[in-house]
CSV table of C-alpha atoms and ligand atoms in Angstrom, one decimal:
chain,number,residue,atom,x,y,z
A,1,UNK,CA,-4.1,21.7,5.1
A,2,UNK,CA,-2.0,21.5,2.0
A,3,UNK,CA,-1.6,18.0,0.1
A,4,UNK,CA,1.7,17.6,-1.8
A,5,UNK,CA,1.7,14.8,-4.2
A,6,UNK,CA,5.2,13.4,-5.0
A,7,UNK,CA,5.8,11.6,-8.2
A,8,UNK,CA,4.8,8.2,-7.4
A,9,UNK,CA,1.3,9.3,-6.0
A,10,UNK,CA,0.2,12.3,-8.0
A,11,UNK,CA,-3.4,11.0,-8.7
A,12,UNK,CA,-3.8,9.9,-5.2
A,13,UNK,CA,-2.7,13.2,-3.8
A,14,UNK,CA,-5.1,15.2,-6.2
A,15,UNK,CA,-8.2,12.9,-5.2
A,16,UNK,CA,-7.3,13.4,-1.5
A,17,UNK,CA,-7.3,17.2,-1.9
A,18,UNK,CA,-10.6,17.1,-3.5
A,19,UNK,CA,-12.2,15.0,-0.7
A,20,UNK,CA,-10.3,17.5,1.8
A,21,UNK,CA,-11.3,20.5,-0.2
A,22,UNK,CA,-7.9,21.8,0.1
A,23,UNK,CA,-4.8,22.9,-2.1
A,24,UNK,CA,-2.8,20.1,-3.9
A,25,UNK,CA,0.8,21.0,-5.0
A,26,UNK,CA,2.4,18.4,-7.3
A,27,UNK,CA,6.2,18.4,-6.7
A,28,UNK,CA,8.1,19.0,-10.0
A,29,UNK,CA,10.5,16.2,-9.9
A,30,UNK,CA,12.9,15.6,-12.4
A,31,UNK,CA,16.4,13.7,-12.8
A,32,UNK,CA,19.8,15.6,-13.2
A,33,UNK,CA,21.8,13.9,-16.1
A,34,UNK,CA,23.6,11.8,-13.8
A,35,UNK,CA,20.4,10.4,-12.4
A,36,UNK,CA,20.1,12.6,-9.1
A,37,UNK,CA,16.7,13.6,-8.0
A,38,UNK,CA,15.8,17.4,-8.3
A,39,UNK,CA,12.5,18.5,-6.8
A,40,UNK,CA,10.8,21.6,-6.3
A,41,UNK,CA,7.5,22.8,-4.8
A,42,UNK,CA,5.9,25.8,-6.6
A,43,UNK,CA,4.9,28.9,-4.3
A,44,UNK,CA,6.6,31.1,-1.9
A,45,UNK,CA,5.5,29.6,1.5
A,46,UNK,CA,3.6,26.7,3.1
A,47,UNK,CA,2.3,28.3,6.2
A,48,UNK,CA,-0.3,25.4,7.0
A,49,UNK,CA,-0.4,21.7,7.9
A,50,UNK,CA,1.3,19.7,5.1
A,51,UNK,CA,0.5,16.3,3.9
A,52,UNK,CA,3.0,14.8,1.7
A,53,UNK,CA,1.7,11.7,-0.3
A,54,UNK,CA,4.6,9.6,-1.7
A,55,UNK,CA,5.7,6.0,-1.8
A,56,UNK,CA,8.9,4.4,-0.8
A,57,UNK,CA,9.1,2.2,-4.0
A,58,UNK,CA,10.9,2.2,-6.2
A,59,UNK,CA,14.2,3.0,-4.3
A,60,UNK,CA,14.3,6.4,-6.3
A,61,UNK,CA,11.1,7.8,-4.6
A,62,UNK,CA,12.9,7.5,-1.2
A,63,UNK,CA,15.3,10.3,-2.0
A,64,UNK,CA,12.6,12.3,-3.5
A,65,UNK,CA,10.4,11.9,-0.2
A,66,UNK,CA,13.5,13.2,2.0
A,67,UNK,CA,13.9,16.3,-0.6
A,68,UNK,CA,10.1,17.2,-0.6
A,69,UNK,CA,10.2,17.0,3.4
A,70,UNK,CA,13.0,19.4,3.6
A,71,UNK,CA,11.7,21.7,0.9
A,72,UNK,CA,8.3,21.7,2.7
A,73,UNK,CA,9.9,22.5,6.1
A,74,UNK,CA,12.0,25.4,4.8
A,75,UNK,CA,8.9,26.8,3.2
A,76,UNK,CA,7.2,27.1,6.8
A,77,UNK,CA,5.0,24.1,6.9
A,78,UNK,CA,3.2,24.1,10.4
A,79,UNK,CA,3.3,20.3,10.7
A,80,UNK,CA,4.2,17.6,8.2
A,81,UNK,CA,2.1,14.3,7.9
A,82,UNK,CA,3.7,11.7,5.6
A,83,UNK,CA,1.1,9.6,3.8
A,84,UNK,CA,3.0,6.4,2.6
A,85,UNK,CA,0.5,4.4,0.5
A,86,UNK,CA,3.0,1.6,-0.4
A,87,UNK,CA,5.9,1.5,2.3
A,88,UNK,CA,8.5,-0.5,0.5
A,89,UNK,CA,10.9,-2.7,2.5
A,90,UNK,CA,8.4,-3.6,5.1
A,91,UNK,CA,8.8,-7.4,4.1
A,92,UNK,CA,12.3,-7.1,5.5
A,93,UNK,CA,11.2,-6.4,9.0
A,94,UNK,CA,13.7,-8.9,10.7
A,95,UNK,CA,16.9,-10.7,10.4
A,96,UNK,CA,16.5,-13.7,8.4
A,97,UNK,CA,20.2,-14.8,8.1
A,98,UNK,CA,23.3,-13.5,10.0
A,99,UNK,CA,24.7,-10.3,8.3
A,100,UNK,CA,21.6,-8.9,7.0
A,101,UNK,CA,20.2,-5.5,7.9
A,102,UNK,CA,16.9,-4.7,9.3
A,103,UNK,CA,15.8,-2.8,6.3
A,104,UNK,CA,12.3,-1.9,7.5
A,105,UNK,CA,13.7,-0.5,10.7
A,106,UNK,CA,16.5,1.5,8.8
A,107,UNK,CA,13.7,2.9,6.5
A,108,UNK,CA,11.3,4.1,9.2
A,109,UNK,CA,14.3,5.7,11.4
A,110,UNK,CA,15.3,7.7,8.5
A,111,UNK,CA,11.9,8.6,6.9
A,112,UNK,CA,10.6,9.8,10.1
A,113,UNK,CA,13.5,12.5,11.0
A,114,UNK,CA,11.4,15.5,9.9
A,115,UNK,CA,7.7,14.6,10.0
A,116,UNK,CA,5.3,14.8,12.7
A,117,UNK,CA,3.3,12.0,12.0
A,118,UNK,CA,3.2,8.8,9.5
A,119,UNK,CA,0.2,7.1,7.8
A,120,UNK,CA,0.7,4.0,6.0
A,121,UNK,CA,-1.7,1.7,4.2
A,122,UNK,CA,-2.0,-2.2,4.6
A,123,UNK,CA,1.8,-2.0,5.6
A,124,UNK,CA,3.1,-5.6,5.3
A,125,UNK,CA,4.2,-6.0,9.1
A,126,UNK,CA,2.4,-3.3,11.2
A,127,UNK,CA,5.4,-3.7,14.0
A,128,UNK,CA,7.7,-1.8,11.6
A,129,UNK,CA,5.8,1.4,12.6
A,130,UNK,CA,7.2,1.2,16.2
A,131,UNK,CA,10.5,2.3,14.5
A,132,UNK,CA,9.1,5.7,13.7
A,133,UNK,CA,9.9,8.3,16.4
A,134,UNK,CA,6.8,10.0,15.7
A,135,UNK,CA,3.3,8.6,15.8
A,136,UNK,CA,2.5,6.4,13.1
A,137,UNK,CA,-0.8,4.6,12.1
A,138,UNK,CA,-1.6,1.9,9.6
A,139,UNK,CA,-5.1,2.3,7.7
A,140,UNK,CA,-6.9,-0.7,6.2
A,141,UNK,CA,-8.0,-0.9,2.6
A,142,UNK,CA,-10.5,-3.4,3.4
A,143,UNK,CA,-13.4,-1.2,3.8
A,144,UNK,CA,-12.7,0.0,0.3
A,145,UNK,CA,-12.3,-3.3,-1.2
A,146,UNK,CA,-15.3,-4.9,0.4
A,147,UNK,CA,-17.5,-2.2,-0.9
A,148,UNK,CA,-16.1,-2.4,-4.6
A,149,UNK,CA,-16.8,-6.2,-4.6
A,150,UNK,CA,-20.2,-6.0,-2.7
A,151,UNK,CA,-22.3,-6.3,-5.9
A,152,UNK,CA,-20.0,-8.6,-7.9
A,153,UNK,CA,-21.7,-12.0,-7.0
A,154,UNK,CA,-18.8,-13.2,-4.7
A,155,UNK,CA,-19.5,-16.5,-2.7
A,156,UNK,CA,-16.3,-17.1,-0.9
A,157,UNK,CA,-13.2,-14.9,0.4
A,158,UNK,CA,-9.8,-16.5,0.4
A,159,UNK,CA,-6.3,-15.5,1.5
A,160,UNK,CA,-3.5,-17.2,-0.6
A,161,UNK,CA,-1.4,-17.6,3.0
A,162,UNK,CA,-1.7,-17.5,6.5
A,163,UNK,CA,-0.2,-13.9,6.5
A,164,UNK,CA,-3.2,-12.7,4.7
A,165,UNK,CA,-5.7,-14.6,6.9
A,166,UNK,CA,-6.9,-11.5,8.9
A,167,UNK,CA,-7.5,-9.8,5.6
A,168,UNK,CA,-9.7,-12.3,4.4
A,169,UNK,CA,-11.6,-12.3,7.7
A,170,UNK,CA,-12.1,-8.7,7.7
A,171,UNK,CA,-13.2,-8.4,4.0
A,172,UNK,CA,-15.3,-11.6,4.4
A,173,UNK,CA,-17.0,-10.2,7.5
A,174,UNK,CA,-17.6,-7.1,5.9
A,175,UNK,CA,-19.2,-8.8,3.0
A,176,UNK,CA,-21.0,-11.2,5.2
A,177,UNK,CA,-19.3,-14.2,3.3
A,178,UNK,CA,-17.4,-17.3,4.5
A,179,UNK,CA,-13.7,-16.8,4.5
A,180,UNK,CA,-10.5,-19.0,5.1
A,181,UNK,CA,-7.0,-18.9,3.9
A,182,UNK,CA,-4.9,-21.4,1.9
A,183,UNK,CA,-1.6,-23.0,2.8
A,184,UNK,CA,1.5,-21.6,1.1
A,185,UNK,CA,5.1,-22.8,1.2
A,186,UNK,CA,7.7,-20.5,-0.7
A,187,UNK,CA,10.3,-22.5,-2.7
A,188,UNK,CA,12.0,-19.5,-4.0
A,189,UNK,CA,11.5,-15.7,-4.7
A,190,UNK,CA,9.4,-16.6,-7.9
A,191,UNK,CA,8.0,-20.1,-7.0
A,192,UNK,CA,5.4,-21.1,-4.3
A,193,UNK,CA,3.5,-24.1,-3.7
A,194,UNK,CA,-0.1,-24.1,-2.5
A,195,UNK,CA,-2.1,-26.8,-0.9
A,196,UNK,CA,-5.7,-27.5,-1.9
A,197,UNK,CA,-8.3,-25.4,-0.2
A,198,UNK,CA,-10.1,-26.7,2.8
A,199,UNK,CA,-13.4,-25.1,1.9
A,200,UNK,CA,-15.5,-26.3,-0.6
A,201,UNK,CA,-14.9,-24.1,-3.6
A,202,UNK,CA,-16.8,-26.1,-6.5
A,203,UNK,CA,-19.1,-23.8,-8.3
A,204,UNK,CA,-18.2,-20.8,-6.2
A,205,UNK,CA,-17.1,-17.4,-7.2
A,206,UNK,CA,-14.1,-17.1,-5.2
A,207,UNK,CA,-12.4,-13.6,-4.2
A,208,UNK,CA,-8.7,-14.0,-3.2
A,209,UNK,CA,-7.3,-11.2,-1.3
A,210,UNK,CA,-3.6,-10.3,-0.5
A,211,UNK,CA,-1.7,-7.4,0.4
A,212,UNK,CA,1.1,-7.4,-2.2
A,213,UNK,CA,1.3,-9.0,-5.8
A,214,UNK,CA,4.9,-8.8,-7.0
A,215,UNK,CA,5.8,-11.6,-9.2
A,216,UNK,CA,2.1,-13.2,-9.2
A,217,UNK,CA,3.5,-16.4,-8.3
A,218,UNK,CA,1.5,-16.7,-5.2
A,219,UNK,CA,-1.8,-15.6,-6.8
A,220,UNK,CA,-1.1,-18.0,-9.9
A,221,UNK,CA,-0.5,-21.0,-7.7
A,222,UNK,CA,-3.6,-20.4,-5.6
A,223,UNK,CA,-5.9,-19.8,-8.8
A,224,UNK,CA,-4.6,-23.1,-10.3
A,225,UNK,CA,-5.7,-25.0,-7.1
A,226,UNK,CA,-9.1,-23.3,-7.1
A,227,UNK,CA,-9.9,-23.9,-10.6
A,228,UNK,CA,-8.8,-27.5,-10.2
A,229,UNK,CA,-11.1,-27.6,-7.3
A,230,UNK,CA,-13.9,-26.5,-9.7
A,231,UNK,CA,-14.3,-22.8,-8.7
A,232,UNK,CA,-16.6,-21.1,-11.3
A,233,UNK,CA,-14.7,-17.8,-11.2
A,234,UNK,CA,-11.4,-16.5,-9.6
A,235,UNK,CA,-11.3,-12.8,-8.9
A,236,UNK,CA,-8.0,-11.4,-7.4
A,237,UNK,CA,-7.5,-8.1,-5.5
A,238,UNK,CA,-4.7,-6.8,-3.5
A,239,UNK,CA,-3.8,-3.4,-1.9
A,240,UNK,CA,-0.4,-3.0,-3.5
A,241,UNK,CA,0.0,-4.0,-7.0
A,242,UNK,CA,3.9,-3.9,-7.5
A,243,UNK,CA,3.6,-6.2,-10.5
A,244,UNK,CA,7.2,-6.8,-11.4
A,245,UNK,CA,8.1,-7.4,-14.9
A,246,UNK,CA,4.9,-8.6,-17.0
A,247,UNK,CA,3.1,-9.9,-14.0
A,248,UNK,CA,-0.2,-8.0,-15.0
A,249,UNK,CA,0.0,-9.6,-18.5
A,250,UNK,CA,0.9,-13.1,-17.0
A,251,UNK,CA,-2.0,-12.8,-14.5
A,252,UNK,CA,-4.6,-11.6,-16.8
A,253,UNK,CA,-3.7,-13.9,-19.4
A,254,UNK,CA,-4.2,-16.9,-17.2
A,255,UNK,CA,-7.1,-18.4,-15.2
A,256,UNK,CA,-7.9,-15.4,-13.3
A,257,UNK,CA,-11.3,-13.8,-14.2
A,258,UNK,CA,-10.5,-10.4,-12.9
A,259,UNK,CA,-7.5,-8.8,-11.3
A,260,UNK,CA,-7.6,-5.3,-9.3
A,261,UNK,CA,-5.6,-3.5,-6.7
A,262,UNK,CA,-5.8,-0.1,-5.0
A,263,UNK,CA,-4.3,3.0,-6.2
A,264,UNK,CA,-1.4,3.0,-3.5
A,265,UNK,CA,0.7,2.1,-6.5
A,266,UNK,CA,-0.5,3.6,-9.8
A,267,UNK,CA,-1.1,1.0,-12.6
A,268,UNK,CA,-3.8,0.0,-15.2
A,269,UNK,CA,-5.6,-2.1,-12.6
A,270,UNK,CA,-5.7,0.5,-9.8
A,271,UNK,CA,-9.4,0.9,-9.8
A,272,UNK,CA,-10.1,0.7,-5.9
A,273,UNK,CA,-9.6,4.1,-4.3
A,274,UNK,CA,-8.1,4.4,-0.7
A,275,UNK,CA,-8.6,8.4,-1.0
A,276,UNK,CA,-11.8,8.3,1.2
A,277,UNK,CA,-10.0,6.1,3.9
A,278,UNK,CA,-6.9,8.5,4.2
A,279,UNK,CA,-9.3,11.6,3.8
A,280,UNK,CA,-11.4,10.3,6.9
A,281,UNK,CA,-8.3,9.7,9.1
A,282,UNK,CA,-6.8,13.2,8.3
A,283,UNK,CA,-10.1,14.7,9.3
A,284,UNK,CA,-10.2,13.0,12.6
A,285,UNK,CA,-6.6,13.9,13.0
A,286,UNK,CA,-7.3,17.6,12.4
A,287,UNK,CA,-10.3,17.4,14.8
A,288,UNK,CA,-8.2,15.8,17.6
A,289,UNK,CA,-5.6,18.5,17.2
A,290,UNK,CA,-3.0,16.2,16.2
A,291,UNK,CA,-1.6,18.7,13.4
A,292,UNK,CA,0.2,21.9,14.1
A,293,UNK,CA,2.7,20.5,16.7
A,294,UNK,CA,6.3,21.0,15.9
B,301,R5P,C1,3.7,-12.3,1.3
B,301,R5P,O1,3.9,-12.5,2.5
B,301,R5P,C2,3.0,-11.2,0.5
B,301,R5P,O2,1.9,-11.2,1.3
B,301,R5P,C3,2.6,-11.6,-0.8
B,301,R5P,O3,1.6,-12.9,-0.6
B,301,R5P,C4,3.8,-11.9,-1.6
B,301,R5P,O4,4.6,-10.7,-1.5
B,301,R5P,C5,3.4,-12.0,-3.0
B,301,R5P,O5,4.6,-12.1,-3.9
B,301,R5P,P1,4.4,-12.6,-5.2
B,301,R5P,O6,3.3,-12.0,-6.1
B,301,R5P,O7,5.9,-12.6,-5.9
B,301,R5P,O8,4.2,-14.2,-5.1
């Protein structure tokens, strides 16, 4: 097996290759003066099963993903598995207003044109995977998150909204802690309203878990409610730290006691690694003979 790291996911690709004890090639990706992407894979040939690790965020990385797949195929890859740690556009999985595109579907249809298999991590809506023409599977970061927080003195696990309720359940059950979700109403792209928690959080160390933090509006509103209800501490963790603008500063400079995310997106707080979870899945796939089918 050979792991190829695209420009969004170099550290994760390197870590994955160490875990799988295989070669890692980092795509040399630059921009032409007009902004178009140039990429190149070092070496003469790739006669092996190839795993490409690259996000579909930001938009420019989508083009790089197409180009790396084509280069790998031309260099003789026996099979191509795309590991998409953060699948951008998954929140636009249906038509909300007439005239809109089905963005997530468009992405899946086009990204899956060359590859043999796709792996995502905590994709916002799993139904999006049905749009890939090859087998596609979503892995969960809950195990890595629960393991990280096991000895951090957490009393309660809460999701900031109903959409993340299953995540809180999964992590709460793994940590053998009570869990629940808050009720959120989105007022605009940056503003949300969160109702007081049903669970008594007075004197508790609370862990808020979400899939994505973008502006941080959801997490700030949830934290304000929990601190007002007497929570001793509020730790926040998400899988994908998108952190638009100065979201990290706004969040860490507020009432939040700790902020962490997984390394599906690279940032200064991406301290929880999903490499082990992805490596386990790739090893299983190899055993089941899922690679090498072109
Ligand atoms: C929403 O459904 C997602 O799970 C996140 O809660 C949301 O994307 C977070 O966005 P923001 O940080 O901008 O509130």
